[in-house]
C-alpha cells in the first residue's frame, strides 16, 4: 500500500434527510432481522428434516448461508450510518468489506446456476436424476462455487486497493463498491477497470447463460407433457428459482453493466439496495412460501406432514411417480433423495 493512501473513507449514504433516515433505519432493521431469522431457519429446517435431504434443498441451504453473510457484510454498517453524523470506514475496513462482498456475491451467482442445473436434471432426465446429482457431486459443486467466488474476489480486491486514492475520500455510495471507488482514484484505472469488468461480466453473463440454457431445455421438456396439470406441476418446481434469479441478475446488470451516466447513478443505488438488502430476505421467503415441503414443515404438525414424506417435489419425483418407478430407486440407500458415490 502507498503511504499517500487515505486512512479513512466517508460514505455519502442513502439520504441526508433526518426524518427519512429514521424511517429507513426502522425499515432496513426490520428487513435485516427477517433476513437473519428466515435464512437461519431455512438452513436448520433443511439439515434437520430428512424430507428435505435432496439436492435442491442442499444447494438452497448453502444459498441461505451465503445470503446471510452477504447481507451482514453490508446491511449492519448501512443501518448504523443512517443514524450516524459521520459515515466513515477505515481503508482496510473498506478493503475487507469489498473482499467479502465480492466473494459472496460471486458464490451466490454460482449457486444459482448450480440450482438451475439441478432443475434441468430433475425435469429433463428424471430417470437418471439420482445418478446425475449424487451427494459427492453436489458437495463438489458447492465447493467449486465458494472457491471460484473467493479466488476472483482476491483478484478484484488486489486490483482495486493497489490503486492510489489521493483526490478525495468521499465514496458516493452506502458501501465500498467498484464504480464509486474507481472515481476516487488518481491512478491509471484503465487496466484495473478492464480486469474487474471482465471478471464481473464473465461470472454474471456466464452464469446467466447457463441458467437460460438450462431453462430452455426445461421448457422444451415441459411442453412435451400432455396434461396441463402435469405442465403446471413441472413449472412450479422451477418458479421459486426463476423469481429469485431474476431479481438478483436484473439488479446486478442495472448496477454494473451500463455506460456511466448521472441519470443512472441513483438507479444504481436503488438496484444495489435490491441485491444487497432485499434479495437475501426474498430468497428464503420465496422458497418457503412457494414450496409445499418447507411451508408444510414450518406450518403443519408431524401427523399432517406424513403425506409429504412420500411426495417430495424435488429431484423429479413427480415424474418418477407418474412413471411408477419404485421409491427405493429414487431415494437410493438413505431414502432421502441422495445416491452415495
JSON list of N, CA and C in Angstrom, two decimals, residues 114-152:
[
{"chain": "A", "resi": 114, "resn": "UNK", "atom": "N", "xyz": [-25.94, -23.52, -10.26]},
{"chain": "A", "resi": 114, "resn": "UNK", "atom": "CA", "xyz": [-25.97, -24.92, -9.84]},
{"chain": "A", "resi": 114, "resn": "UNK", "atom": "C", "xyz": [-27.41, -25.40, -9.65]},
{"chain": "A", "resi": 115, "resn": "UNK", "atom": "N", "xyz": [-28.23, -24.54, -9.07]},
{"chain": "A", "resi": 115, "resn": "UNK", "atom": "CA", "xyz": [-29.63, -24.90, -8.83]},
{"chain": "A", "resi": 115, "resn": "UNK", "atom": "C", "xyz": [-30.41, -25.03, -10.13]},
{"chain": "A", "resi": 116, "resn": "UNK", "atom": "N", "xyz": [-30.05, -24.24, -11.13]},
{"chain": "A", "resi": 116, "resn": "UNK", "atom": "CA", "xyz": [-30.72, -24.38, -12.43]},
{"chain": "A", "resi": 116, "resn": "UNK", "atom": "C", "xyz": [-30.35, -25.70, -13.09]},
{"chain": "A", "resi": 117, "resn": "UNK", "atom": "N", "xyz": [-29.10, -26.13, -12.90]},
{"chain": "A", "resi": 117, "resn": "UNK", "atom": "CA", "xyz": [-28.68, -27.43, -13.43]},
{"chain": "A", "resi": 117, "resn": "UNK", "atom": "C", "xyz": [-29.42, -28.56, -12.72]},
{"chain": "A", "resi": 118, "resn": "UNK", "atom": "N", "xyz": [-29.62, -28.40, -11.42]},
{"chain": "A", "resi": 118, "resn": "UNK", "atom": "CA", "xyz": [-30.39, -29.40, -10.67]},
{"chain": "A", "resi": 118, "resn": "UNK", "atom": "C", "xyz": [-31.81, -29.52, -11.20]},
{"chain": "A", "resi": 119, "resn": "UNK", "atom": "N", "xyz": [-32.45, -28.37, -11.49]},
{"chain": "A", "resi": 119, "resn": "UNK", "atom": "CA", "xyz": [-33.81, -28.40, -12.05]},
{"chain": "A", "resi": 119, "resn": "UNK", "atom": "C", "xyz": [-33.81, -29.03, -13.44]},
{"chain": "A", "resi": 120, "resn": "UNK", "atom": "N", "xyz": [-32.76, -28.76, -14.23]},
{"chain": "A", "resi": 120, "resn": "UNK", "atom": "CA", "xyz": [-32.63, -29.37, -15.56]},
{"chain": "A", "resi": 120, "resn": "UNK", "atom": "C", "xyz": [-32.54, -30.88, -15.44]},
{"chain": "A", "resi": 121, "resn": "UNK", "atom": "N", "xyz": [-31.69, -31.35, -14.53]},
{"chain": "A", "resi": 121, "resn": "UNK", "atom": "CA", "xyz": [-31.52, -32.80, -14.35]},
{"chain": "A", "resi": 121, "resn": "UNK", "atom": "C", "xyz": [-32.82, -33.44, -13.87]},
{"chain": "A", "resi": 122, "resn": "UNK", "atom": "N", "xyz": [-33.53, -32.77, -12.96]},
{"chain": "A", "resi": 122, "resn": "UNK", "atom": "CA", "xyz": [-34.76, -33.33, -12.38]},
{"chain": "A", "resi": 122, "resn": "UNK", "atom": "C", "xyz": [-35.88, -33.45, -13.40]},
{"chain": "A", "resi": 123, "resn": "UNK", "atom": "N", "xyz": [-36.03, -32.43, -14.24]},
{"chain": "A", "resi": 123, "resn": "UNK", "atom": "CA", "xyz": [-37.16, -32.40, -15.17]},
{"chain": "A", "resi": 123, "resn": "UNK", "atom": "C", "xyz": [-36.85, -33.05, -16.51]},
{"chain": "A", "resi": 124, "resn": "UNK", "atom": "N", "xyz": [-35.65, -32.84, -17.00]},
{"chain": "A", "resi": 124, "resn": "UNK", "atom": "CA", "xyz": [-35.30, -33.38, -18.32]},
{"chain": "A", "resi": 124, "resn": "UNK", "atom": "C", "xyz": [-34.79, -34.82, -18.28]},
{"chain": "A", "resi": 125, "resn": "UNK", "atom": "N", "xyz": [-34.20, -35.21, -17.14]},
{"chain": "A", "resi": 125, "resn": "UNK", "atom": "CA", "xyz": [-33.67, -36.57, -17.02]},
{"chain": "A", "resi": 125, "resn": "UNK", "atom": "C", "xyz": [-34.09, -37.19, -15.68]},
{"chain": "A", "resi": 126, "resn": "UNK", "atom": "N", "xyz": [-35.38, -37.33, -15.43]},
{"chain": "A", "resi": 126, "resn": "UNK", "atom": "CA", "xyz": [-35.84, -37.83, -14.13]},
{"chain": "A", "resi": 126, "resn": "UNK", "atom": "C", "xyz": [-35.35, -39.23, -13.79]},
{"chain": "A", "resi": 127, "resn": "UNK", "atom": "N", "xyz": [-35.25, -40.11, -14.80]},
{"chain": "A", "resi": 127, "resn": "UNK", "atom": "CA", "xyz": [-34.82, -41.49, -14.54]},
{"chain": "A", "resi": 127, "resn": "UNK", "atom": "C", "xyz": [-33.34, -41.59, -14.17]},
{"chain": "A", "resi": 128, "resn": "UNK", "atom": "N", "xyz": [-32.56, -40.59, -14.61]},
{"chain": "A", "resi": 128, "resn": "UNK", "atom": "CA", "xyz": [-31.12, -40.60, -14.33]},
{"chain": "A", "resi": 128, "resn": "UNK", "atom": "C", "xyz": [-30.74, -39.57, -13.26]},
{"chain": "A", "resi": 129, "resn": "UNK", "atom": "N", "xyz": [-31.76, -38.97, -12.66]},
{"chain": "A", "resi": 129, "resn": "UNK", "atom": "CA", "xyz": [-31.50, -37.87, -11.73]},
{"chain": "A", "resi": 129, "resn": "UNK", "atom": "C", "xyz": [-30.60, -38.27, -10.57]},
{"chain": "A", "resi": 130, "resn": "UNK", "atom": "N", "xyz": [-30.89, -39.41, -9.94]},
{"chain": "A", "resi": 130, "resn": "UNK", "atom": "CA", "xyz": [-30.13, -39.80, -8.76]},
{"chain": "A", "resi": 130, "resn": "UNK", "atom": "C", "xyz": [-28.67, -40.10, -9.07]},
{"chain": "A", "resi": 131, "resn": "UNK", "atom": "N", "xyz": [-28.40, -40.51, -10.30]},
{"chain": "A", "resi": 131, "resn": "UNK", "atom": "CA", "xyz": [-27.01, -40.78, -10.68]},
{"chain": "A", "resi": 131, "resn": "UNK", "atom": "C", "xyz": [-26.31, -39.50, -11.15]},
{"chain": "A", "resi": 132, "resn": "UNK", "atom": "N", "xyz": [-27.11, -38.52, -11.62]},
{"chain": "A", "resi": 132, "resn": "UNK", "atom": "CA", "xyz": [-26.53, -37.25, -12.06]},
{"chain": "A", "resi": 132, "resn": "UNK", "atom": "C", "xyz": [-26.24, -36.32, -10.88]},
{"chain": "A", "resi": 133, "resn": "UNK", "atom": "N", "xyz": [-27.06, -36.39, -9.83]},
{"chain": "A", "resi": 133, "resn": "UNK", "atom": "CA", "xyz": [-26.93, -35.46, -8.70]},
{"chain": "A", "resi": 133, "resn": "UNK", "atom": "C", "xyz": [-26.63, -36.23, -7.41]},
{"chain": "A", "resi": 134, "resn": "UNK", "atom": "N", "xyz": [-25.47, -36.86, -7.36]},
{"chain": "A", "resi": 134, "resn": "UNK", "atom": "CA", "xyz": [-25.07, -37.58, -6.16]},
{"chain": "A", "resi": 134, "resn": "UNK", "atom": "C", "xyz": [-24.64, -36.59, -5.07]},
{"chain": "A", "resi": 135, "resn": "UNK", "atom": "N", "xyz": [-24.57, -37.08, -3.87]},
{"chain": "A", "resi": 135, "resn": "UNK", "atom": "CA", "xyz": [-24.18, -36.21, -2.75]},
{"chain": "A", "resi": 135, "resn": "UNK", "atom": "C", "xyz": [-22.76, -35.67, -2.94]},
{"chain": "A", "resi": 136, "resn": "UNK", "atom": "N", "xyz": [-21.87, -36.53, -3.40]},
{"chain": "A", "resi": 136, "resn": "UNK", "atom": "CA", "xyz": [-20.49, -36.11, -3.62]},
{"chain": "A", "resi": 136, "resn": "UNK", "atom": "C", "xyz": [-20.41, -35.03, -4.70]},
{"chain": "A", "resi": 137, "resn": "UNK", "atom": "N", "xyz": [-21.15, -35.22, -5.78]},
{"chain": "A", "resi": 137, "resn": "UNK", "atom": "CA", "xyz": [-21.15, -34.25, -6.87]},
{"chain": "A", "resi": 137, "resn": "UNK", "atom": "C", "xyz": [-21.70, -32.91, -6.41]},
{"chain": "A", "resi": 138, "resn": "UNK", "atom": "N", "xyz": [-22.79, -32.94, -5.66]},
{"chain": "A", "resi": 138, "resn": "UNK", "atom": "CA", "xyz": [-23.39, -31.70, -5.15]},
{"chain": "A", "resi": 138, "resn": "UNK", "atom": "C", "xyz": [-22.43, -30.97, -4.22]},
{"chain": "A", "resi": 139, "resn": "UNK", "atom": "N", "xyz": [-21.75, -31.73, -3.36]},
{"chain": "A", "resi": 139, "resn": "UNK", "atom": "CA", "xyz": [-20.78, -31.11, -2.46]},
{"chain": "A", "resi": 139, "resn": "UNK", "atom": "C", "xyz": [-19.64, -30.47, -3.25]},
{"chain": "A", "resi": 140, "resn": "UNK", "atom": "N", "xyz": [-19.18, -31.15, -4.28]},
{"chain": "A", "resi": 140, "resn": "UNK", "atom": "CA", "xyz": [-18.10, -30.60, -5.12]},
{"chain": "A", "resi": 140, "resn": "UNK", "atom": "C", "xyz": [-18.55, -29.33, -5.85]},
{"chain": "A", "resi": 141, "resn": "UNK", "atom": "N", "xyz": [-19.80, -29.31, -6.31]},
{"chain": "A", "resi": 141, "resn": "UNK", "atom": "CA", "xyz": [-20.34, -28.12, -6.99]},
{"chain": "A", "resi": 141, "resn": "UNK", "atom": "C", "xyz": [-20.37, -26.93, -6.04]},
{"chain": "A", "resi": 142, "resn": "UNK", "atom": "N", "xyz": [-20.74, -27.17, -4.78]},
{"chain": "A", "resi": 142, "resn": "UNK", "atom": "CA", "xyz": [-20.76, -26.10, -3.79]},
{"chain": "A", "resi": 142, "resn": "UNK", "atom": "C", "xyz": [-19.34, -25.64, -3.48]},
{"chain": "A", "resi": 143, "resn": "UNK", "atom": "N", "xyz": [-18.42, -26.59, -3.35]},
{"chain": "A", "resi": 143, "resn": "UNK", "atom": "CA", "xyz": [-17.03, -26.27, -3.06]},
{"chain": "A", "resi": 143, "resn": "UNK", "atom": "C", "xyz": [-16.41, -25.43, -4.18]},
{"chain": "A", "resi": 144, "resn": "UNK", "atom": "N", "xyz": [-16.70, -25.79, -5.41]},
{"chain": "A", "resi": 144, "resn": "UNK", "atom": "CA", "xyz": [-16.20, -25.03, -6.57]},
{"chain": "A", "resi": 144, "resn": "UNK", "atom": "C", "xyz": [-16.78, -23.62, -6.56]},
{"chain": "A", "resi": 145, "resn": "UNK", "atom": "N", "xyz": [-18.08, -23.50, -6.23]},
{"chain": "A", "resi": 145, "resn": "UNK", "atom": "CA", "xyz": [-18.72, -22.19, -6.18]},
{"chain": "A", "resi": 145, "resn": "UNK", "atom": "C", "xyz": [-18.03, -21.27, -5.18]},
{"chain": "A", "resi": 146, "resn": "UNK", "atom": "N", "xyz": [-17.74, -21.78, -3.98]},
{"chain": "A", "resi": 146, "resn": "UNK", "atom": "CA", "xyz": [-17.07, -20.98, -2.95]},
{"chain": "A", "resi": 146, "resn": "UNK", "atom": "C", "xyz": [-15.63, -20.68, -3.36]},
{"chain": "A", "resi": 147, "resn": "UNK", "atom": "N", "xyz": [-14.93, -21.67, -3.90]},
{"chain": "A", "resi": 147, "resn": "UNK", "atom": "CA", "xyz": [-13.52, -21.48, -4.27]},
{"chain": "A", "resi": 147, "resn": "UNK", "atom": "C", "xyz": [-13.36, -20.43, -5.35]},
{"chain": "A", "resi": 148, "resn": "UNK", "atom": "N", "xyz": [-14.16, -20.53, -6.41]},
{"chain": "A", "resi": 148, "resn": "UNK", "atom": "CA", "xyz": [-14.07, -19.56, -7.50]},
{"chain": "A", "resi": 148, "resn": "UNK", "atom": "C", "xyz": [-14.52, -18.18, -7.04]},
{"chain": "A", "resi": 149, "resn": "UNK", "atom": "N", "xyz": [-15.53, -18.14, -6.18]},
{"chain": "A", "resi": 149, "resn": "UNK", "atom": "CA", "xyz": [-16.00, -16.85, -5.68]},
{"chain": "A", "resi": 149, "resn": "UNK", "atom": "C", "xyz": [-14.92, -16.11, -4.92]},
{"chain": "A", "resi": 150, "resn": "UNK", "atom": "N", "xyz": [-14.24, -16.79, -4.00]},
{"chain": "A", "resi": 150, "resn": "UNK", "atom": "CA", "xyz": [-13.21, -16.14, -3.20]},
{"chain": "A", "resi": 150, "resn": "UNK", "atom": "C", "xyz": [-11.94, -15.89, -4.01]},
{"chain": "A", "resi": 151, "resn": "UNK", "atom": "N", "xyz": [-11.68, -16.74, -5.00]},
{"chain": "A", "resi": 151, "resn": "UNK", "atom": "CA", "xyz": [-10.50, -16.55, -5.85]},
{"chain": "A", "resi": 151, "resn": "UNK", "atom": "C", "xyz": [-10.63, -15.29, -6.69]},
{"chain": "A", "resi": 152, "resn": "UNK", "atom": "N", "xyz": [-11.78, -15.12, -7.36]},
{"chain": "A", "resi": 152, "resn": "UNK", "atom": "CA", "xyz": [-11.95, -13.94, -8.20]},
{"chain": "A", "resi": 152, "resn": "UNK", "atom": "C", "xyz": [-12.05, -12.67, -7.35]}
]
